[in-house]
Amino acid sequence: MDRRAFIGSFAIGILAASRAAPAQPARKVYRIGILSLGVTSDLVGPQPRHPALNAFLRGLRELGYVYGEHFVTEPRGGESRPDRYRALAVELVRLQVDVIVASGPMLPALKQATSMIPVVMGGGEDPVGQGLVQSLGRPGGNFTGLSNQSVDTSAKRLELLKELVPRAELVAVLWDSTSSRVWRAADAAARERGWKLLSVEIRDAGELEAAFKTATTARAGALLVFAGGLLYPQTRRVAELAAKSRLPAIYAFRPQVEAGGLISYGADINDIWRRAAVFVDRILKGAKPADLPVEQPSTFELVINLKAAKSIGLTIPQSLLLRADTVIQ
């Protein structure tokens, strides 16, 4: 056989073999629904502006996932509109995403929207009390993930606030409908200790200035701010109004202090979202949410903003400064 004939027959053989070989299945690209507070534009892509979501994506990268190759996100932002949570949850369910990761205030809407799609909690305030899971050890449904224990730590925030401003006879509590359980826990703790609270509930972001006027008119000496679905996206505005009203305020999470707030005590919300990646990984590999115990934070951080203290003429007690995990100068 001459050289040309050999090459021709060899090429024909390869072509025949390639046609006979079964096609390799395309790698599945998972779709991860994201239901978070804030605006959707801050949640888009592999490097979103939203710090907690960035922490979640970092957690996936640490587990070997590559954005666009192994997964993509379908983000939806609540935009300080609790009335939209239900519609956003239904929208993600209709997309039939593989798993959904959601912020605490949005979890009840997801509970109503689906009992099938796995949901990983990015910090549920009271998963059992809200009926999201049967128990922390055996969730028993399509929800699992992490708790942020906001309800359990509300009494501790009050104690810290009393230590910060011992002469405050009245503490105003700023909350919205998505944080009603935390408000009730704080109210019960205050009654046990004989402390007076002023309930200041807001139903719309436009009520913030009026809420602070209510607190100052009542001569409140300090302020407790919850991280509700309406309030958390308004963190910077709340911090500005607290400074303008010269009200020492305590918050639930570090980002609220980094945005200008005075002091916070609570779980590390960014670490909670980073840990959520572990749950997503296990679910994508076949684990059932019902069998994955809900994690609780093992540590809580105290963060103090000295610049915010200076702006209202407040001296932070040395006892608090020595216990702080982070002091922002």
C-alpha positions as semicolon CSV with decimal commas, in nm:
position;residue;x (nm);y (nm);z (nm)
1;M;0,000;0,000;0,000
2;D;0,143;0,339;-0,095
3;R;0,173;0,624;0,150
4;R;-0,131;0,821;0,016
5;A;-0,359;0,518;0,034
6;F;-0,247;0,443;0,389
7;I;-0,315;0,799;0,505
8;G;-0,656;0,800;0,336
9;S;-0,766;0,471;0,489
10;F;-0,634;0,580;0,831
11;A;-0,839;0,904;0,817
12;I;-1,152;0,717;0,710
13;G;-1,102;0,478;1,001
14;I;-1,078;0,762;1,251
15;L;-1,390;0,929;1,108
16;A;-1,585;0,601;1,129
17;A;-1,469;0,544;1,484
18;S;-1,565;0,896;1,590
19;R;-1,913;0,848;1,445
20;A;-1,954;0,516;1,621
21;A;-1,833;0,644;1,961
22;P;-2,111;0,762;2,193
23;A;-2,134;1,139;2,245
24;Q;-1,999;1,259;2,580
25;P;-2,275;1,407;2,797
26;A;-2,241;1,779;2,856
27;R;-2,148;1,878;3,210
28;K;-2,450;2,010;3,399
29;V;-2,426;2,374;3,498
30;Y;-2,620;2,410;3,823
31;R;-2,845;2,709;3,875
32;I;-2,838;2,848;4,227
33;G;-3,117;3,086;4,320
34;I;-3,020;3,376;4,545
35;L;-3,288;3,557;4,742
36;S;-3,132;3,842;4,935
37;L;-3,197;4,188;5,071
38;G;-3,086;4,496;4,880
39;V;-3,095;4,552;4,505
40;T;-3,058;4,281;4,242
41;S;-2,782;4,471;4,058
42;D;-2,555;4,421;4,362
43;L;-2,605;4,043;4,342
44;V;-2,520;3,975;3,979
45;G;-2,223;3,780;3,844
46;P;-1,916;3,604;3,986
47;Q;-1,795;3,912;4,179
48;P;-2,106;4,082;4,316
49;R;-2,094;4,397;4,525
50;H;-2,298;4,230;4,800
51;P;-2,046;4,124;5,074
52;A;-2,240;3,822;5,203
53;L;-2,299;3,682;4,855
54;N;-1,932;3,739;4,776
55;A;-1,849;3,531;5,084
56;F;-2,080;3,254;4,959
57;L;-1,916;3,248;4,616
58;R;-1,575;3,242;4,783
59;G;-1,690;2,939;4,979
60;L;-1,790;2,764;4,656
61;R;-1,453;2,847;4,498
62;E;-1,279;2,693;4,800
63;L;-1,477;2,375;4,729
64;G;-1,362;2,368;4,365
65;Y;-1,663;2,525;4,191
66;V;-1,603;2,763;3,902
67;Y;-1,866;3,023;3,816
68;G;-1,997;2,969;3,463
69;E;-1,842;2,623;3,437
70;H;-2,004;2,441;3,728
71;F;-2,279;2,682;3,830
72;V;-2,443;3,020;3,773
73;T;-2,659;3,226;4,004
74;E;-3,014;3,351;3,959
75;P;-3,023;3,648;4,199
76;R;-3,326;3,841;4,318
77;G;-3,309;4,138;4,556
78;G;-3,583;4,244;4,794
79;E;-3,495;4,617;4,765
80;S;-3,642;4,705;5,108
81;R;-3,981;4,579;4,991
82;P;-4,106;4,292;5,213
83;D;-4,431;4,300;5,015
84;R;-4,233;4,170;4,713
85;Y;-4,072;3,871;4,886
86;R;-4,354;3,633;4,800
87;A;-4,344;3,721;4,428
88;L;-3,965;3,689;4,415
89;A;-3,978;3,349;4,584
90;V;-4,242;3,226;4,339
91;E;-4,033;3,356;4,048
92;L;-3,729;3,152;4,155
93;V;-3,943;2,843;4,206
94;R;-4,086;2,875;3,855
95;L;-3,732;2,886;3,717
96;Q;-3,682;2,539;3,870
97;V;-3,338;2,624;4,006
98;D;-3,141;2,341;4,167
99;V;-3,112;2,503;4,510
100;I;-3,193;2,840;4,668
101;V;-2,985;3,034;4,922
102;A;-3,184;3,301;5,104
103;S;-3,151;3,572;5,368
104;G;-3,336;3,526;5,695
105;P;-3,625;3,771;5,643
106;M;-3,710;3,612;5,308
107;L;-3,730;3,253;5,430
108;P;-4,101;3,250;5,527
109;A;-4,194;3,351;5,171
110;L;-3,994;3,058;5,036
111;K;-4,160;2,825;5,283
112;Q;-4,494;2,919;5,128
113;A;-4,362;2,898;4,772
114;T;-4,201;2,552;4,766
115;S;-4,175;2,226;4,954
116;M;-3,961;2,062;4,686
117;I;-3,664;2,282;4,591
118;P;-3,384;2,264;4,852
119;V;-3,345;2,589;5,047
120;V;-3,026;2,680;5,236
121;M;-3,082;2,941;5,505
122;G;-2,829;3,222;5,504
123;G;-2,903;3,304;5,869
124;G;-3,252;3,217;5,991
125;E;-3,345;3,412;6,303
126;D;-3,554;3,130;6,456
127;P;-3,584;2,833;6,215
128;V;-3,784;2,611;6,452
129;G;-4,007;2,886;6,591
130;Q;-4,088;3,006;6,239
131;G;-4,183;2,655;6,130
132;L;-3,908;2,637;5,868
133;V;-3,767;2,313;6,012
134;Q;-3,898;2,049;6,252
135;S;-3,584;2,062;6,464
136;L;-3,227;2,183;6,426
137;G;-3,089;1,828;6,435
138;R;-3,344;1,681;6,192
139;P;-3,490;1,955;5,970
140;G;-3,731;1,709;5,809
141;G;-3,822;1,908;5,498
142;N;-3,660;2,105;5,217
143;F;-3,495;2,364;5,446
144;T;-3,152;2,345;5,609
145;G;-2,856;2,580;5,650
146;L;-2,760;2,816;5,928
147;S;-2,927;3,011;6,205
148;N;-2,801;3,352;6,315
149;Q;-2,970;3,330;6,659
150;S;-3,097;3,687;6,642
151;V;-3,384;3,601;6,875
152;D;-3,158;3,438;7,132
153;T;-2,909;3,728;7,136
154;S;-3,159;4,016;7,159
155;A;-3,138;4,018;7,541
156;K;-2,758;4,036;7,524
157;R;-2,779;4,342;7,298
158;L;-3,001;4,513;7,553
159;E;-2,750;4,437;7,828
160;L;-2,466;4,579;7,621
161;L;-2,671;4,890;7,547
162;K;-2,738;4,940;7,919
163;E;-2,368;4,905;7,987
164;L;-2,294;5,155;7,711
165;V;-2,552;5,411;7,828
166;P;-2,633;5,325;8,192
167;R;-2,840;5,642;8,244
168;A;-3,080;5,564;7,961
169;E;-3,418;5,515;8,131
170;L;-3,599;5,448;7,803
171;V;-3,466;5,244;7,510
172;A;-3,634;5,284;7,171
173;V;-3,655;4,970;6,957
174;L;-3,662;5,015;6,580
175;W;-3,815;4,715;6,403
176;D;-4,030;4,609;6,108
177;S;-4,276;4,327;6,043
178;T;-4,004;4,081;5,936
179;S;-3,834;4,111;6,277
180;S;-4,143;4,082;6,497
181;R;-4,012;3,769;6,673
182;V;-3,694;3,949;6,773
183;W;-3,896;4,244;6,902
184;R;-4,107;4,013;7,120
185;A;-3,793;3,848;7,259
186;A;-3,640;4,187;7,345
187;D;-3,965;4,302;7,505
188;A;-3,982;3,989;7,722
189;A;-3,617;4,030;7,828
190;A;-3,674;4,395;7,920
191;R;-3,980;4,311;8,131
192;E;-3,781;4,052;8,324
193;R;-3,517;4,312;8,403
194;G;-3,754;4,600;8,471
195;W;-3,632;4,805;8,175
196;K;-3,857;5,033;7,971
197;L;-3,875;4,993;7,595
198;L;-4,044;5,210;7,335
199;S;-4,168;5,014;7,034
200;V;-4,104;5,204;6,711
201;E;-4,229;4,992;6,422
202;I;-4,190;5,103;6,061
203;R;-4,380;4,968;5,764
204;D;-4,204;5,162;5,491
205;A;-3,855;5,309;5,445
206;G;-4,014;5,652;5,412
207;E;-4,114;5,635;5,779
208;L;-3,757;5,636;5,909
209;E;-3,730;6,009;5,985
210;A;-4,067;6,005;6,161
211;A;-3,954;5,702;6,362
212;F;-3,649;5,885;6,493
213;K;-3,863;6,187;6,576
214;T;-4,089;5,958;6,778
215;A;-3,787;5,826;6,970
216;T;-3,639;6,167;7,046
217;T;-3,977;6,320;7,138
218;A;-4,023;6,038;7,390
219;R;-3,675;6,122;7,528
220;A;-3,531;5,780;7,456
221;G;-3,172;5,758;7,576
222;A;-3,061;5,477;7,347
223;L;-3,171;5,275;7,046
224;L;-3,188;4,905;6,960
225;V;-3,201;4,839;6,585
226;F;-3,299;4,503;6,437
227;A;-3,182;4,372;6,101
228;G;-3,524;4,328;5,943
229;G;-3,595;4,289;5,576
230;L;-3,691;4,654;5,548
231;L;-3,433;4,797;5,788
232;Y;-3,116;4,609;5,694
233;P;-3,091;4,753;5,341
234;Q;-3,141;5,097;5,498
235;T;-2,844;5,052;5,734
236;R;-2,650;5,358;5,622
237;R;-2,955;5,583;5,644
238;V;-3,041;5,448;5,990
239;A;-2,684;5,516;6,110
240;E;-2,699;5,872;5,974
241;L;-3,030;5,941;6,148
242;A;-2,903;5,791;6,475
243;A;-2,600;6,022;6,461
244;K;-2,817;6,323;6,374
245;S;-3,047;6,241;6,666
246;R;-2,745;6,176;6,892
247;L;-2,891;5,838;6,989
248;P;-2,641;5,566;7,087
249;A;-2,756;5,262;6,888
250;I;-2,672;4,892;6,893
251;Y;-2,717;4,669;6,587
252;A;-2,718;4,296;6,510
253;F;-2,433;4,261;6,259
254;R;-2,089;4,398;6,176
255;P;-2,188;4,542;5,831
256;Q;-2,426;4,779;6,011
257;V;-2,135;4,923;6,209
258;E;-1,907;4,931;5,906
259;A;-2,176;5,144;5,738
260;G;-2,152;5,402;6,018
261;G;-2,337;5,244;6,311
262;L;-2,205;5,268;6,667
263;I;-2,189;4,913;6,803
264;S;-2,305;4,564;6,705
265;Y;-2,326;4,224;6,866
266;G;-2,413;3,910;6,674
267;A;-2,301;3,633;6,446
268;D;-2,065;3,698;6,154
269;I;-2,317;3,716;5,869
270;N;-2,049;3,692;5,599
271;D;-1,910;3,376;5,757
272;I;-2,263;3,233;5,771
273;W;-2,298;3,281;5,396
274;R;-1,953;3,134;5,334
275;R;-2,058;2,828;5,534
276;A;-2,379;2,808;5,330
277;A;-2,160;2,697;5,038
278;V;-2,087;2,371;5,224
279;F;-2,460;2,294;5,243
280;V;-2,508;2,374;4,874
281;D;-2,216;2,148;4,784
282;R;-2,361;1,855;4,979
283;I;-2,707;1,905;4,830
284;L;-2,572;1,920;4,474
285;K;-2,390;1,594;4,546
286;G;-2,714;1,425;4,647
287;A;-2,772;1,495;5,016
288;K;-3,127;1,571;5,129
289;P;-3,190;1,894;5,324
290;A;-3,408;1,695;5,564
291;D;-3,098;1,504;5,678
292;L;-2,857;1,800;5,712
293;P;-2,862;1,946;6,066
294;V;-2,900;2,322;6,091
295;E;-2,580;2,491;6,211
296;Q;-2,575;2,754;6,483
297;P;-2,297;3,011;6,516
298;S;-2,040;2,913;6,775
299;T;-1,904;3,264;6,825
300;F;-2,049;3,613;6,832
301;E;-1,858;3,931;6,762
302;L;-1,869;4,267;6,937
303;V;-1,778;4,551;6,700
304;I;-1,738;4,915;6,808
305;N;-1,705;5,223;6,588
306;L;-1,509;5,493;6,772
307;K;-1,566;5,745;6,494
308;A;-1,942;5,707;6,539
309;A;-1,903;5,744;6,916
310;K;-1,705;6,063;6,873
311;S;-1,965;6,211;6,639
312;I;-2,229;6,200;6,916
313;G;-1,991;6,288;7,200
314;L;-2,005;5,944;7,362
315;T;-1,718;5,785;7,552
316;I;-1,714;5,408;7,519
317;P;-1,659;5,237;7,857
318;Q;-1,321;5,069;7,884
319;S;-1,492;4,746;7,987
320;L;-1,659;4,728;7,646
321;L;-1,348;4,825;7,451
322;L;-1,148;4,547;7,617
323;R;-1,411;4,289;7,517
324;A;-1,455;4,412;7,160
325;D;-1,350;4,179;6,879
326;T;-1,303;4,473;6,643
327;V;-1,265;4,845;6,709
328;I;-1,310;5,070;6,408
329;Q;-1,108;5,389;6,447
